[in-house]
Coordinates of C-alpha atoms in Angstrom, one line a residue:
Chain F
X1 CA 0.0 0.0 0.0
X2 CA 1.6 3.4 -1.1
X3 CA 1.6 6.4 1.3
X4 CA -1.3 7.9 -0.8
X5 CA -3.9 5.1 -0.2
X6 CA -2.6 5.8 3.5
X7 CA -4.0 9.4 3.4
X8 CA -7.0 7.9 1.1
X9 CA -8.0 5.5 3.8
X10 CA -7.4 7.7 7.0
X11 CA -9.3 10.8 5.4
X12 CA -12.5 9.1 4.8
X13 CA -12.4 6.6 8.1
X14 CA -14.4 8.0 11.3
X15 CA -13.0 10.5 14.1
X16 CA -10.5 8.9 15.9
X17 CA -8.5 10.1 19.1
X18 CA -5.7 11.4 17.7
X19 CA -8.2 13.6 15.1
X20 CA -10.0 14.5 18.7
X21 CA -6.7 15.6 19.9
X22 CA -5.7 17.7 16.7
X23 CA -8.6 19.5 17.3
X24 CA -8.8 20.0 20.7
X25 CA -5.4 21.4 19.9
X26 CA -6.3 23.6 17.1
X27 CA -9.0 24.7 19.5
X28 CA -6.8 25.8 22.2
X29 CA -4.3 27.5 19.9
X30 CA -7.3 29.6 18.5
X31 CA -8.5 30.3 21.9
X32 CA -5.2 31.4 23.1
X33 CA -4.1 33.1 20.3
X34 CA -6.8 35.2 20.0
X35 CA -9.8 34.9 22.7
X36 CA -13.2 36.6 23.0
X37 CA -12.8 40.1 25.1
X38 CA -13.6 39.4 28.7
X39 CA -17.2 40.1 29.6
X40 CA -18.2 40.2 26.0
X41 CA -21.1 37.1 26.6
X42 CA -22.2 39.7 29.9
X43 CA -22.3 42.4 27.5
X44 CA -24.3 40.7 24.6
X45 CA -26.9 38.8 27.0
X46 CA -27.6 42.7 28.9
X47 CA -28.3 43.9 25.1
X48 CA -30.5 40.6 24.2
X49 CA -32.5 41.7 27.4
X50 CA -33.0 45.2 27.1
X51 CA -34.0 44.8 23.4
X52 CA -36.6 42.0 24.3
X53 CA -38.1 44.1 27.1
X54 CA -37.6 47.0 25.3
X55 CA -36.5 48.7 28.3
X56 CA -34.6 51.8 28.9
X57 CA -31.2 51.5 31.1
X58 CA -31.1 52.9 34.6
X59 CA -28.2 55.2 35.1
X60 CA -25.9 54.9 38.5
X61 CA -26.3 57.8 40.1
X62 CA -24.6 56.7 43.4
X63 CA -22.8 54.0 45.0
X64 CA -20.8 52.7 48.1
X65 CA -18.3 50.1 47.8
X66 CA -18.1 47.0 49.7
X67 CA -14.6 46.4 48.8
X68 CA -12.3 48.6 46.3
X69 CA -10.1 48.2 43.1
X70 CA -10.8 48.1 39.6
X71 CA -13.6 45.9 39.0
X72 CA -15.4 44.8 35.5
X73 CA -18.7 45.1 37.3
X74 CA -20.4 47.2 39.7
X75 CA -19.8 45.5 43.6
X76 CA -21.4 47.3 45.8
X77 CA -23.4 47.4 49.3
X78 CA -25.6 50.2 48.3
X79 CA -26.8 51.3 44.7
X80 CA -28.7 54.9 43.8
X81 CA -30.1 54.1 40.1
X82 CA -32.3 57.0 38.1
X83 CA -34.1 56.6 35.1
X84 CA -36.6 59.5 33.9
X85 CA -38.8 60.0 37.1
X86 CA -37.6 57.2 38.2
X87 CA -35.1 56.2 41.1
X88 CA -34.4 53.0 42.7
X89 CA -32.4 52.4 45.5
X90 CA -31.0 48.7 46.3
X91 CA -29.3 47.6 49.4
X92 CA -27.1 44.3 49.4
X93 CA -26.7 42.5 53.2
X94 CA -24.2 40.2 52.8
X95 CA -25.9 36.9 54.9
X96 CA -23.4 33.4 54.5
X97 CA -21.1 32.8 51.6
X98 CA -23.3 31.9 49.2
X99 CA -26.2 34.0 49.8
X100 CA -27.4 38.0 49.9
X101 CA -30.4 39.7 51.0
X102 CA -31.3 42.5 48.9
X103 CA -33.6 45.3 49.9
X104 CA -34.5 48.2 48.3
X105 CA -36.7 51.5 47.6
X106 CA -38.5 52.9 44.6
X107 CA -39.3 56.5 44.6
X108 CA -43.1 55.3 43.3
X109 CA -45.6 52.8 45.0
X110 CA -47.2 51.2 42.2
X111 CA -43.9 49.7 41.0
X112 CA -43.3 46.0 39.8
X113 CA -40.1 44.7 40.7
X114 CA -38.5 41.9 38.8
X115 CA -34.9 40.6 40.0
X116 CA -33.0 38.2 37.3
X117 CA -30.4 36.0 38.0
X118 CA -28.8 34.2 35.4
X119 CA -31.2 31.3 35.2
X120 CA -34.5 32.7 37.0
X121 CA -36.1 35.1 38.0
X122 CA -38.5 36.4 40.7
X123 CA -41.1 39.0 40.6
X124 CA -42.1 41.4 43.8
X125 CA -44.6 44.3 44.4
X126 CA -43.3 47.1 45.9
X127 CA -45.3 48.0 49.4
X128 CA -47.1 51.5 49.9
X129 CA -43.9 53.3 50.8
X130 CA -42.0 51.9 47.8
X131 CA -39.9 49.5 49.6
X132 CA -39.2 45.8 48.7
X133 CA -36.5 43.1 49.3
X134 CA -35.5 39.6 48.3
X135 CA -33.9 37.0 50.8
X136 CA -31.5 34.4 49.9
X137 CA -30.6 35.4 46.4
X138 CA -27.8 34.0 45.1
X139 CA -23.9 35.6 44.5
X140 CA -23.4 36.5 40.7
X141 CA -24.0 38.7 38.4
X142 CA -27.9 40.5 38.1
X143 CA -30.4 42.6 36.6
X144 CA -33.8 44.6 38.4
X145 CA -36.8 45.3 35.8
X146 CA -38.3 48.0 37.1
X147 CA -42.4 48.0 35.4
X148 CA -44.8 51.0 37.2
X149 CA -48.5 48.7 37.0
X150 CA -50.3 52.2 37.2
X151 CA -48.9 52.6 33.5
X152 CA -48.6 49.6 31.4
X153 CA -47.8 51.7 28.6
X154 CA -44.5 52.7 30.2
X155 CA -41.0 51.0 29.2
X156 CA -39.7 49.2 31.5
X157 CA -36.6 50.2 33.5
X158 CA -33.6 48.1 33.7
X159 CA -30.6 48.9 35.9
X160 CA -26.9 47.8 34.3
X161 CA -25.4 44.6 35.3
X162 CA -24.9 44.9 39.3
X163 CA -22.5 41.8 40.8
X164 CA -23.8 40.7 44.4
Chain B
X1 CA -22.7 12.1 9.1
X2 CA -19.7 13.9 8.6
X3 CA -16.5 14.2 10.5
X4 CA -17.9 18.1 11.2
X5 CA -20.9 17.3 12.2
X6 CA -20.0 14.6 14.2
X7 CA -17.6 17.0 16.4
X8 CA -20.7 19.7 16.9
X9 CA -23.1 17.9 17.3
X10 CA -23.7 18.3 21.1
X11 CA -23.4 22.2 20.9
X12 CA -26.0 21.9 17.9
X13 CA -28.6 19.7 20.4
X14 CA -28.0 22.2 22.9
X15 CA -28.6 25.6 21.1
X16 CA -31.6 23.4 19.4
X17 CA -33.1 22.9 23.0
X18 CA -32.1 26.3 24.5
X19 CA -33.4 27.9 21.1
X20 CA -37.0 25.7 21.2
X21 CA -37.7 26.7 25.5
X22 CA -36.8 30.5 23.8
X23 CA -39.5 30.8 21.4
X24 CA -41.8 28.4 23.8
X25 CA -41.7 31.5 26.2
X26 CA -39.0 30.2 28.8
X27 CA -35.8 32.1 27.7
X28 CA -33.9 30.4 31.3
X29 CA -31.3 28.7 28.5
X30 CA -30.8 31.9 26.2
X31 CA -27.4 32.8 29.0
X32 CA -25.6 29.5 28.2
X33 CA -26.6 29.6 24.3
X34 CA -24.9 32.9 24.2
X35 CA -22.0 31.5 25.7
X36 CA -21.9 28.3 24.1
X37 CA -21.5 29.7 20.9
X38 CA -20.2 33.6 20.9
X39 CA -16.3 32.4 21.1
X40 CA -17.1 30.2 17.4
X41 CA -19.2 33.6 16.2
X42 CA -16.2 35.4 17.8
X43 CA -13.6 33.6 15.8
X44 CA -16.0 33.6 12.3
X45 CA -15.9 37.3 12.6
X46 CA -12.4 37.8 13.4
X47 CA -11.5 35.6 10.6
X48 CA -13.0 37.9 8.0
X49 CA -10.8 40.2 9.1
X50 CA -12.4 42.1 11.8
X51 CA -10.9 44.7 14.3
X52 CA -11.4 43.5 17.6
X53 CA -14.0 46.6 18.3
X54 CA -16.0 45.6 14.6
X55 CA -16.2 42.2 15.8
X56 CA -17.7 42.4 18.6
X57 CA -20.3 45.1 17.1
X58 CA -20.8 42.2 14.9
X59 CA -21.4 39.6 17.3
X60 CA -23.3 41.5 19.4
X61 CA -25.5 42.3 16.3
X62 CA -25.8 38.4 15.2
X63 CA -27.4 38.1 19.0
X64 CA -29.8 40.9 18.8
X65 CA -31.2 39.5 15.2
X66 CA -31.6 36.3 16.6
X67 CA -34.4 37.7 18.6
X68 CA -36.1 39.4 16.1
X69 CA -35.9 36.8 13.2
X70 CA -36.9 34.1 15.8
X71 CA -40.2 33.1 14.4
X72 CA -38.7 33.1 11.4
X73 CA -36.3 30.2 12.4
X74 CA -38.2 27.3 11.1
X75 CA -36.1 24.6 12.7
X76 CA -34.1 25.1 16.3
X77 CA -31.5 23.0 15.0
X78 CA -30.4 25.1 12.6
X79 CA -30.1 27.9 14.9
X80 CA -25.7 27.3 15.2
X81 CA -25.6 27.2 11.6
X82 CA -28.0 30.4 11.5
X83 CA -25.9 33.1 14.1
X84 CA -23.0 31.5 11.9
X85 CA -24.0 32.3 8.5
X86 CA -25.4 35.9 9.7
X87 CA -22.2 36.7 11.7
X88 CA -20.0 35.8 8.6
X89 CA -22.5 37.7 5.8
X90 CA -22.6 40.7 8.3
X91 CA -18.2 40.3 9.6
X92 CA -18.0 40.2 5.3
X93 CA -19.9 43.8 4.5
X94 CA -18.1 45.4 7.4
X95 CA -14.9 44.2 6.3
X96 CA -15.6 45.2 3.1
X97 CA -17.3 48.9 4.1
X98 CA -13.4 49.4 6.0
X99 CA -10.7 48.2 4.0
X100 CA -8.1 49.9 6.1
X101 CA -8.4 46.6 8.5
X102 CA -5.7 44.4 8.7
X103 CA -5.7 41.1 7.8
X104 CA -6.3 38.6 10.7
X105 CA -3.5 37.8 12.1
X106 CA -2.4 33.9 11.7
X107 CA -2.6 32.8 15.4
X108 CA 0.0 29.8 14.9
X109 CA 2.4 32.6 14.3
X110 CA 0.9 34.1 17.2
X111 CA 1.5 31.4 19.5
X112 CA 4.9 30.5 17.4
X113 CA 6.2 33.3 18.1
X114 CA 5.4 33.4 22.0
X115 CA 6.7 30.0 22.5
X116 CA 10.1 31.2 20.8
X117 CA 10.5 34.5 23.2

C-alpha cells in the first residue's frame, strides 16, 4: 500500500482520538491566540435583554463600595439608580457565603419589581412606601426590571449589570 | 454524518433545545446559548478580518437579530448554523465597508512566536 492510499484510507475513516486531539489542539491555539474580550457574553446577554423588554437603562447615580479596586462590574453594598422620574435604591446584606439579602426603595408605589439571576427570576410588588426586598438570592452577576403597573404603557426600567 | 458534524453535534442539540424553550416563552437557557456559541461567532468574525471593536459590534448584532428573526427560524437546529451564517455575511460587509483593517493575524504565528520568546 503506497503512502497515498494511507491518506486515502485515514481521510474518509471515522473521528479517531488522535483527530480528537488535533482539534482540541487547534481549538486551544485559537483560543489562546486570540480569545473573545472578557465580559463580552455579559455584555451581549444585557443587550439581548434590554431589546426583548424593550427597556430603557437605569443610570448609577450613586454607589458605596463594599470592597475597592478596579472591578469589571459594579460591587457594591448600596446602589442609587435613576431613570426619567424614576429612582431606585438597592441595598445588598451580605448573609453566609453563598447568599445575599437585597432590599430596596423605589421612589413610586405602584412599582413592579422583577430581579434576574442568570437562570431565573422572581417577581415582587413594591409596598405602599416603595420598599421591597429579596432573601436568599444568590452571589453573581444581576439585573432589576423596574415595570410601574399604574402605567402599562411605560417602558420598563432596567438597571446595568450589578455583581452581588 | 460527517466528520464536522460529528464534532458539533452536542453544541447543535444544545442551542436546538435552549433555542426551542426560547420561542416556547421560557428564555432560562438563552445565557448558556450565548455563551456556548459567541467564542465560534467570535472567531468567524475575526476571521474575516475584523478589528477587535467591529467584531464584537458584529457579534453583538448576530445576537440581537436572533431575537427578532426568531419566528422566522423554522427549525431550532439550525439555529448554530443560522448566528454563523449571519455573523460571517454581516463580519464580510463590514470588512468590506473598511478596508483599512488588517488582515487577521495567523494565530500559529501568534503562539509560534510566544513560544520562541
Amino acid at each position: 500500500m503506497t503512502h497515498a492510499d494511507d491518506l486515502d484510507r485515514l481521510a474518509a475513516a471515522a473521528l479517531d482520538e488522535t483527530d480528537e486531539r488535533v482539534l482540541s489542539e487547534l481549538r486551544a491555539l485559537w483560543s489562546a491566540g486570540d480569545p473573545p474580550p472578557g465580559g463580552l457574553t455579559e455584555r451581549i446577554r444585557f443587550a439581548m435583554t434590554v431589546a426583548s423588554l424593550e427597556a430603557e437603562v437605569a443610570r448609577i447615580s450613586e454607589e458605596s463600595l463594599a470592597g475597592s479596586g478596579v472591578r469589571s462590574y459594579e460591587r457594591a453594598s448600596t446602589v442609587t439608580f435613576t431613570s426619567g422620574s424614576l429612582s431606585a435604591m438597592i441595598d445588598i446584606e451580605t448573609g453566609d457565603e453563598d447568599r445575599v439579602r437585597v432590599s430596596g426603595w423605589v421612589s413610586e408605589a405602584s412599582v413592579e419589581v422583577e430581579l434576574r439571576e442568570r437562570h431565573r427570576s422572581r417577581t415582587t410588588d413594591v409596598d405602599a412606601s416603595g420598599r421591597f426586598g429579596f432573601a436568599a438570592v444568590e452571589r453573581g452577576l444581576v439585573h432589576f426590571v423596574l415595570r410601574r403597573t399604574d402605567d402599562p404603557s411605560a417602558r420598563p426600567v432596567i438597571t446595568p449589570t450589578i455583581e452581588l | 454524518m460527517s466528520a464536522a458534524e460529528g464534532n458539533t453535534a452536542p453544541l447543535t442539540v444544545r442551542a436546538a433545545r435552549a433555542f426551542a424553550a426560547h420561542v416556547g416563552g421560557d428564555s432560562s437557557l438563552m445565557a448558556d446559548l450565548v455563551d456556548d456559541v459567541t467564542p465560534l461567532l467570535w472567531h468567524v468574525a475575526r476571521g474575516q478580518g475584523l478589528s477587535p471593536d467591529s467584531a464584537e459590534d458584529v457579534v453583538q448584532q448576530t445576537w440581537l437579530r436572533l431575537l427578532e428573526s426568531a419566528d422566522r427560524i423554522q427549525d431550532p437546529q439550525s439555529v448554530v448554523k443560522w448566528l454563523m451564517t449571519t455573523t460571517r455575511r454581516e463580519a464580510w460587509r463590514v470588512s468590506r465597508a473598511g478596508r483599512r483593517v488588517g488582515s487577521h493575524a495567523d494565530p500559529t504565528e501568534q503562539v509560534a512566536a510566544a513560544e520562541l520568546s
